Amino acid sequence: MTTYTEITTLPQWETILQQSKEKPFLLLKHSTTCPVSAAAYREFTSAETELDMYLVKVIESRSVSNEIGSNLSVQHKSPQLFLVSNEEPVWHTSHWNITETNIIEAIQHHQG
């Protein structure tokens, strides 16, 4: 299982977003009450990657989730997965499209 860091504060998110100028990362917006999100979480944690991986729980950390949506200019969905590089979502998807295969393909595509 791949490890990730949970984002729970706005300063933490701002630091991570700044760091994307140097290194891309994956971010899962996760609902702890949704079965579709539980399936996406399993796919997310199964993906083998060298990228840093982050998770925000949309109910428990609503202000962080809202700020992510605002910063990345993407309408909120849950579950939702982003590949962020240079402070922008270079790829994102949601719901049943969050699969280990899609994650790996997106990373390979954007790493050239």
CSV table of N, CA and C in Angstrom, one decimal:
chain,number,residue,atom,x,y,z
A,1,MET,N,0.8,-1.2,0.0
A,1,MET,CA,0.0,0.0,0.0
A,1,MET,C,0.9,1.3,0.0
A,2,THR,N,0.6,2.2,-0.8
A,2,THR,CA,1.3,3.4,-1.0
A,2,THR,C,0.9,4.3,0.2
A,3,THR,N,1.9,5.1,0.7
A,3,THR,CA,1.6,6.0,1.8
A,3,THR,C,1.3,7.4,1.3
A,4,TYR,N,0.5,8.1,2.1
A,4,TYR,CA,0.2,9.4,1.7
A,4,TYR,C,0.2,10.3,3.0
A,5,THR,N,0.1,11.6,2.8
A,5,THR,CA,0.0,12.5,3.9
A,5,THR,C,-1.4,13.2,3.9
A,6,GLU,N,-2.1,13.2,5.0
A,6,GLU,CA,-3.4,13.9,5.0
A,6,GLU,C,-3.2,15.4,5.2
A,7,ILE,N,-3.9,16.1,4.4
A,7,ILE,CA,-3.9,17.6,4.6
A,7,ILE,C,-5.0,18.0,5.4
A,8,THR,N,-4.7,18.7,6.5
A,8,THR,CA,-5.8,19.1,7.5
A,8,THR,C,-5.8,20.6,7.7
A,9,THR,N,-4.8,21.4,7.2
A,9,THR,CA,-4.8,22.8,7.5
A,9,THR,C,-4.5,23.6,6.2
A,10,LEU,N,-5.0,24.8,6.2
A,10,LEU,CA,-4.7,25.7,5.0
A,10,LEU,C,-3.2,26.0,4.8
A,11,PRO,N,-2.4,26.3,5.9
A,11,PRO,CA,-1.0,26.5,5.7
A,11,PRO,C,-0.3,25.2,5.1
A,12,GLN,N,-0.7,24.1,5.5
A,12,GLN,CA,-0.1,22.8,5.0
A,12,GLN,C,-0.4,22.8,3.5
A,13,TRP,N,-1.7,23.0,3.1
A,13,TRP,CA,-2.0,23.0,1.7
A,13,TRP,C,-1.2,24.0,0.9
A,14,GLU,N,-1.1,25.2,1.4
A,14,GLU,CA,-0.4,26.3,0.7
A,14,GLU,C,1.1,25.9,0.5
A,15,THR,N,1.7,25.2,1.5
A,15,THR,CA,3.1,24.8,1.3
A,15,THR,C,3.2,23.7,0.2
A,16,ILE,N,2.3,22.8,0.3
A,16,ILE,CA,2.3,21.7,-0.7
A,16,ILE,C,2.1,22.2,-2.1
A,17,LEU,N,1.2,23.2,-2.3
A,17,LEU,CA,0.9,23.8,-3.6
A,17,LEU,C,2.1,24.5,-4.1
A,18,GLN,N,2.8,25.2,-3.2
A,18,GLN,CA,4.1,25.9,-3.6
A,18,GLN,C,5.1,24.9,-4.1
A,19,GLN,N,5.2,23.8,-3.4
A,19,GLN,CA,6.2,22.8,-3.7
A,19,GLN,C,6.0,22.1,-5.1
A,20,SER,N,4.7,22.2,-5.6
A,20,SER,CA,4.4,21.6,-6.9
A,20,SER,C,5.2,22.4,-8.0
A,21,LYS,N,5.8,23.5,-7.7
A,21,LYS,CA,6.6,24.2,-8.7
A,21,LYS,C,7.9,23.4,-9.0
A,22,GLU,N,8.3,22.6,-7.9
A,22,GLU,CA,9.5,21.8,-8.0
A,22,GLU,C,9.2,20.3,-8.4
A,23,LYS,N,8.1,19.8,-7.8
A,23,LYS,CA,7.8,18.4,-8.0
A,23,LYS,C,6.3,18.2,-8.0
A,24,PRO,N,5.7,17.5,-9.0
A,24,PRO,CA,4.3,17.2,-9.1
A,24,PRO,C,3.9,16.3,-7.9
A,25,PHE,N,2.6,16.3,-7.6
A,25,PHE,CA,2.0,15.4,-6.6
A,25,PHE,C,0.6,15.0,-7.0
A,26,LEU,N,0.2,14.0,-6.3
A,26,LEU,CA,-1.2,13.5,-6.4
A,26,LEU,C,-2.0,13.9,-5.2
A,27,LEU,N,-3.3,14.2,-5.4
A,27,LEU,CA,-4.1,14.6,-4.3
A,27,LEU,C,-5.5,14.0,-4.5
A,28,LEU,N,-6.0,13.3,-3.5
A,28,LEU,CA,-7.3,12.7,-3.5
A,28,LEU,C,-8.2,13.5,-2.5
A,29,LYS,N,-9.3,14.0,-3.0
A,29,LYS,CA,-10.4,14.6,-2.2
A,29,LYS,C,-11.3,13.4,-1.9
A,30,HIS,N,-11.4,13.1,-0.6
A,30,HIS,CA,-12.1,11.8,-0.2
A,30,HIS,C,-13.2,12.1,0.8
A,31,SER,N,-14.3,11.4,0.5
A,31,SER,CA,-15.4,11.5,1.5
A,31,SER,C,-15.5,10.2,2.3
A,32,THR,N,-15.4,10.3,3.6
A,32,THR,CA,-15.3,9.1,4.4
A,32,THR,C,-16.7,8.4,4.6
A,33,THR,N,-17.7,9.0,4.0
A,33,THR,CA,-19.1,8.5,4.1
A,33,THR,C,-19.6,7.9,2.8
A,34,CYS,N,-18.8,7.9,1.8
A,34,CYS,CA,-19.3,7.5,0.4
A,34,CYS,C,-18.6,6.2,0.0
A,35,PRO,N,-19.4,5.2,-0.4
A,35,PRO,CA,-18.8,4.0,-0.9
A,35,PRO,C,-18.0,4.1,-2.2
A,36,VAL,N,-18.4,5.0,-3.1
A,36,VAL,CA,-17.6,5.3,-4.3
A,36,VAL,C,-16.3,5.9,-3.9
A,37,SER,N,-16.2,6.7,-2.9
A,37,SER,CA,-15.0,7.3,-2.5
A,37,SER,C,-14.1,6.2,-1.8
A,38,ALA,N,-14.7,5.3,-1.1
A,38,ALA,CA,-14.0,4.2,-0.5
A,38,ALA,C,-13.3,3.4,-1.6
A,39,ALA,N,-14.0,3.1,-2.7
A,39,ALA,CA,-13.4,2.4,-3.9
A,39,ALA,C,-12.2,3.2,-4.5
A,40,ALA,N,-12.4,4.5,-4.6
A,40,ALA,CA,-11.4,5.4,-5.2
A,40,ALA,C,-10.1,5.4,-4.3
A,41,TYR,N,-10.4,5.4,-3.0
A,41,TYR,CA,-9.3,5.4,-2.0
A,41,TYR,C,-8.5,4.2,-2.1
A,42,ARG,N,-9.1,3.0,-2.3
A,42,ARG,CA,-8.4,1.8,-2.5
A,42,ARG,C,-7.5,1.8,-3.8
A,43,GLU,N,-8.0,2.4,-4.8
A,43,GLU,CA,-7.3,2.5,-6.1
A,43,GLU,C,-6.1,3.5,-5.9
A,44,PHE,N,-6.4,4.6,-5.2
A,44,PHE,CA,-5.3,5.6,-5.0
A,44,PHE,C,-4.2,5.0,-4.2
A,45,THR,N,-4.5,4.3,-3.1
A,45,THR,CA,-3.4,3.7,-2.3
A,45,THR,C,-2.8,2.5,-2.9
A,46,SER,N,-3.3,2.0,-4.0
A,46,SER,CA,-2.7,0.8,-4.7
A,46,SER,C,-1.7,1.3,-5.7
A,47,ALA,N,-1.8,2.5,-6.2
A,47,ALA,CA,-0.9,3.0,-7.2
A,47,ALA,C,0.5,3.2,-6.8
A,48,GLU,N,1.4,2.5,-7.5
A,48,GLU,CA,2.8,2.6,-7.1
A,48,GLU,C,3.4,3.8,-7.9
A,49,THR,N,3.9,4.8,-7.2
A,49,THR,CA,4.5,6.0,-7.8
A,49,THR,C,5.5,6.6,-6.9
A,50,GLU,N,6.4,7.3,-7.5
A,50,GLU,CA,7.5,8.0,-6.8
A,50,GLU,C,6.9,9.4,-6.3
A,51,LEU,N,5.8,9.8,-6.9
A,51,LEU,CA,5.2,11.1,-6.5
A,51,LEU,C,4.8,11.1,-5.1
A,52,ASP,N,4.8,12.3,-4.5
A,52,ASP,CA,4.2,12.5,-3.2
A,52,ASP,C,2.7,12.4,-3.3
A,53,MET,N,2.0,11.8,-2.4
A,53,MET,CA,0.6,11.6,-2.4
A,53,MET,C,-0.1,12.3,-1.2
A,54,TYR,N,-1.2,13.0,-1.4
A,54,TYR,CA,-1.9,13.6,-0.4
A,54,TYR,C,-3.4,13.3,-0.4
A,55,LEU,N,-4.0,13.4,0.7
A,55,LEU,CA,-5.4,13.1,0.8
A,55,LEU,C,-6.0,14.2,1.7
A,56,VAL,N,-7.2,14.7,1.3
A,56,VAL,CA,-8.0,15.6,2.1
A,56,VAL,C,-9.4,15.0,2.3
A,57,LYS,N,-9.8,14.9,3.5
A,57,LYS,CA,-11.2,14.4,3.8
A,57,LYS,C,-12.1,15.6,3.7
A,58,VAL,N,-13.0,15.5,2.7
A,58,VAL,CA,-13.8,16.7,2.4
A,58,VAL,C,-14.8,17.1,3.4
A,59,ILE,N,-15.3,16.2,4.3
A,59,ILE,CA,-16.2,16.6,5.3
A,59,ILE,C,-15.4,17.1,6.5
A,60,GLU,N,-14.4,16.4,7.0
A,60,GLU,CA,-13.7,16.7,8.2
A,60,GLU,C,-12.8,18.0,8.0
A,61,SER,N,-12.4,18.2,6.8
A,61,SER,CA,-11.5,19.4,6.5
A,61,SER,C,-12.1,20.2,5.3
A,62,ARG,N,-13.3,20.6,5.5
A,62,ARG,CA,-14.1,21.3,4.5
A,62,ARG,C,-13.4,22.6,4.0
A,63,SER,N,-12.9,23.4,4.9
A,63,SER,CA,-12.2,24.6,4.5
A,63,SER,C,-11.0,24.4,3.6
A,64,VAL,N,-10.3,23.3,3.9
A,64,VAL,CA,-9.1,23.0,3.1
A,64,VAL,C,-9.6,22.5,1.7
A,65,SER,N,-10.7,21.6,1.7
A,65,SER,CA,-11.2,21.1,0.5
A,65,SER,C,-11.7,22.3,-0.4
A,66,ASN,N,-12.4,23.2,0.2
A,66,ASN,CA,-12.9,24.4,-0.5
A,66,ASN,C,-11.8,25.2,-1.1
A,67,GLU,N,-10.7,25.4,-0.4
A,67,GLU,CA,-9.6,26.2,-0.8
A,67,GLU,C,-8.9,25.5,-2.0
A,68,ILE,N,-8.8,24.2,-1.9
A,68,ILE,CA,-8.2,23.4,-3.0
A,68,ILE,C,-9.0,23.6,-4.3
A,69,GLY,N,-10.3,23.5,-4.2
A,69,GLY,CA,-11.2,23.8,-5.3
A,69,GLY,C,-11.0,25.1,-5.9
A,70,SER,N,-10.9,26.1,-5.0
A,70,SER,CA,-10.7,27.5,-5.5
A,70,SER,C,-9.3,27.7,-6.1
A,71,ASN,N,-8.3,27.2,-5.5
A,71,ASN,CA,-6.9,27.4,-6.0
A,71,ASN,C,-6.7,26.7,-7.4
A,72,LEU,N,-7.3,25.5,-7.5
A,72,LEU,CA,-7.1,24.7,-8.7
A,72,LEU,C,-8.2,25.0,-9.8
A,73,SER,N,-9.2,25.8,-9.5
A,73,SER,CA,-10.2,26.2,-10.4
A,73,SER,C,-11.0,25.0,-11.0
A,74,VAL,N,-11.3,24.0,-10.2
A,74,VAL,CA,-12.0,22.9,-10.6
A,74,VAL,C,-13.2,22.7,-9.7
A,75,GLN,N,-14.4,22.5,-10.3
A,75,GLN,CA,-15.6,22.3,-9.6
A,75,GLN,C,-15.4,21.1,-8.6
A,76,HIS,N,-15.9,21.3,-7.4
A,76,HIS,CA,-15.8,20.2,-6.4
A,76,HIS,C,-16.6,19.0,-6.8
A,77,LYS,N,-16.0,17.8,-6.7
A,77,LYS,CA,-16.7,16.5,-6.8
A,77,LYS,C,-16.0,15.7,-5.7
A,78,SER,N,-16.7,14.6,-5.3
A,78,SER,CA,-16.1,13.7,-4.4
A,78,SER,C,-16.5,12.3,-4.7
A,79,PRO,N,-15.6,11.4,-4.8
A,79,PRO,CA,-14.1,11.6,-4.8
A,79,PRO,C,-13.6,12.2,-6.0
A,80,GLN,N,-12.4,12.9,-5.8
A,80,GLN,CA,-11.8,13.6,-6.9
A,80,GLN,C,-10.3,13.5,-6.8
A,81,LEU,N,-9.6,13.2,-7.9
A,81,LEU,CA,-8.2,13.0,-7.9
A,81,LEU,C,-7.5,14.0,-8.8
A,82,PHE,N,-6.4,14.6,-8.3
A,82,PHE,CA,-5.7,15.6,-9.1
A,82,PHE,C,-4.2,15.2,-9.2
A,83,LEU,N,-3.6,15.5,-10.4
A,83,LEU,CA,-2.2,15.5,-10.5
A,83,LEU,C,-1.8,16.9,-10.7
A,84,VAL,N,-1.1,17.5,-9.7
A,84,VAL,CA,-0.8,18.9,-9.7
A,84,VAL,C,0.7,19.1,-10.0
A,85,SER,N,0.9,20.0,-10.9
A,85,SER,CA,2.3,20.4,-11.3
A,85,SER,C,2.3,22.0,-11.5
A,86,ASN,N,3.3,22.6,-10.9
A,86,ASN,CA,3.4,24.1,-11.1
A,86,ASN,C,2.2,24.8,-10.7
A,87,GLU,N,1.6,24.4,-9.6
A,87,GLU,CA,0.4,25.0,-9.0
A,87,GLU,C,-0.9,24.8,-9.8
A,88,GLU,N,-0.9,23.9,-10.8
A,88,GLU,CA,-2.1,23.7,-11.6
A,88,GLU,C,-2.4,22.2,-11.8
A,89,PRO,N,-3.7,21.9,-11.9
A,89,PRO,CA,-4.1,20.5,-12.1
A,89,PRO,C,-3.8,20.2,-13.6
A,90,VAL,N,-2.8,19.4,-13.8
A,90,VAL,CA,-2.5,19.0,-15.2
A,90,VAL,C,-3.3,17.8,-15.6
A,91,TRP,N,-4.0,17.2,-14.6
A,91,TRP,CA,-4.9,16.1,-14.9
A,91,TRP,C,-5.8,15.9,-13.7
A,92,HIS,N,-7.1,15.7,-13.9
A,92,HIS,CA,-8.0,15.3,-12.8
A,92,HIS,C,-9.1,14.5,-13.3
A,93,THR,N,-9.7,13.7,-12.4
A,93,THR,CA,-10.8,12.9,-12.7
A,93,THR,C,-11.6,12.6,-11.4
A,94,SER,N,-12.7,12.0,-11.5
A,94,SER,CA,-13.5,11.7,-10.3
A,94,SER,C,-14.3,10.4,-10.4
A,95,HIS,N,-14.8,10.1,-9.3
A,95,HIS,CA,-15.7,8.9,-9.2
A,95,HIS,C,-15.1,7.6,-9.7
A,96,TRP,N,-15.8,6.9,-10.5
A,96,TRP,CA,-15.3,5.5,-10.9
A,96,TRP,C,-14.1,5.6,-11.9
A,97,ASN,N,-13.8,6.8,-12.3
A,97,ASN,CA,-12.6,6.9,-13.2
A,97,ASN,C,-11.3,7.0,-12.4
A,98,ILE,N,-11.4,7.0,-11.1
A,98,ILE,CA,-10.2,6.9,-10.3
A,98,ILE,C,-9.8,5.5,-10.1
A,99,THR,N,-8.9,5.0,-11.0
A,99,THR,CA,-8.4,3.7,-11.0
A,99,THR,C,-6.9,3.7,-11.0
A,100,GLU,N,-6.3,2.6,-10.5
A,100,GLU,CA,-4.8,2.5,-10.4
A,100,GLU,C,-4.3,2.7,-11.9
A,101,THR,N,-4.9,2.1,-12.8
A,101,THR,CA,-4.4,2.2,-14.2
A,101,THR,C,-4.5,3.6,-14.7
A,102,ASN,N,-5.6,4.3,-14.5
A,102,ASN,CA,-5.7,5.7,-15.0
A,102,ASN,C,-4.7,6.6,-14.3
A,103,ILE,N,-4.4,6.3,-13.0
A,103,ILE,CA,-3.4,7.1,-12.2
A,103,ILE,C,-2.1,6.9,-12.9
A,104,ILE,N,-1.7,5.7,-13.1
A,104,ILE,CA,-0.3,5.4,-13.6
A,104,ILE,C,-0.2,6.0,-15.0
A,105,GLU,N,-1.2,5.8,-15.8
A,105,GLU,CA,-1.2,6.4,-17.2
A,105,GLU,C,-1.1,7.9,-17.2
A,106,ALA,N,-1.8,8.6,-16.3
A,106,ALA,CA,-1.7,10.1,-16.2
A,106,ALA,C,-0.3,10.5,-15.8
A,107,ILE,N,0.3,9.8,-14.8
A,107,ILE,CA,1.6,10.2,-14.4
A,107,ILE,C,2.6,10.0,-15.5
A,108,GLN,N,2.5,8.8,-16.2
A,108,GLN,CA,3.5,8.6,-17.3
A,108,GLN,C,3.3,9.6,-18.4
A,109,HIS,N,2.1,10.0,-18.7
A,109,HIS,CA,1.8,10.9,-19.8
A,109,HIS,C,2.4,12.3,-19.4
A,110,HIS,N,2.3,12.7,-18.2
A,110,HIS,CA,2.7,14.1,-17.8
A,110,HIS,C,4.2,14.1,-17.4
A,111,GLN,N,4.8,13.0,-17.3
A,111,GLN,CA,6.3,13.0,-17.0
A,111,GLN,C,7.1,12.8,-18.3
A,112,GLY,N,6.3,12.7,-19.4
A,112,GLY,CA,7.0,12.6,-20.7
A,112,GLY,C,7.8,11.3,-20.9
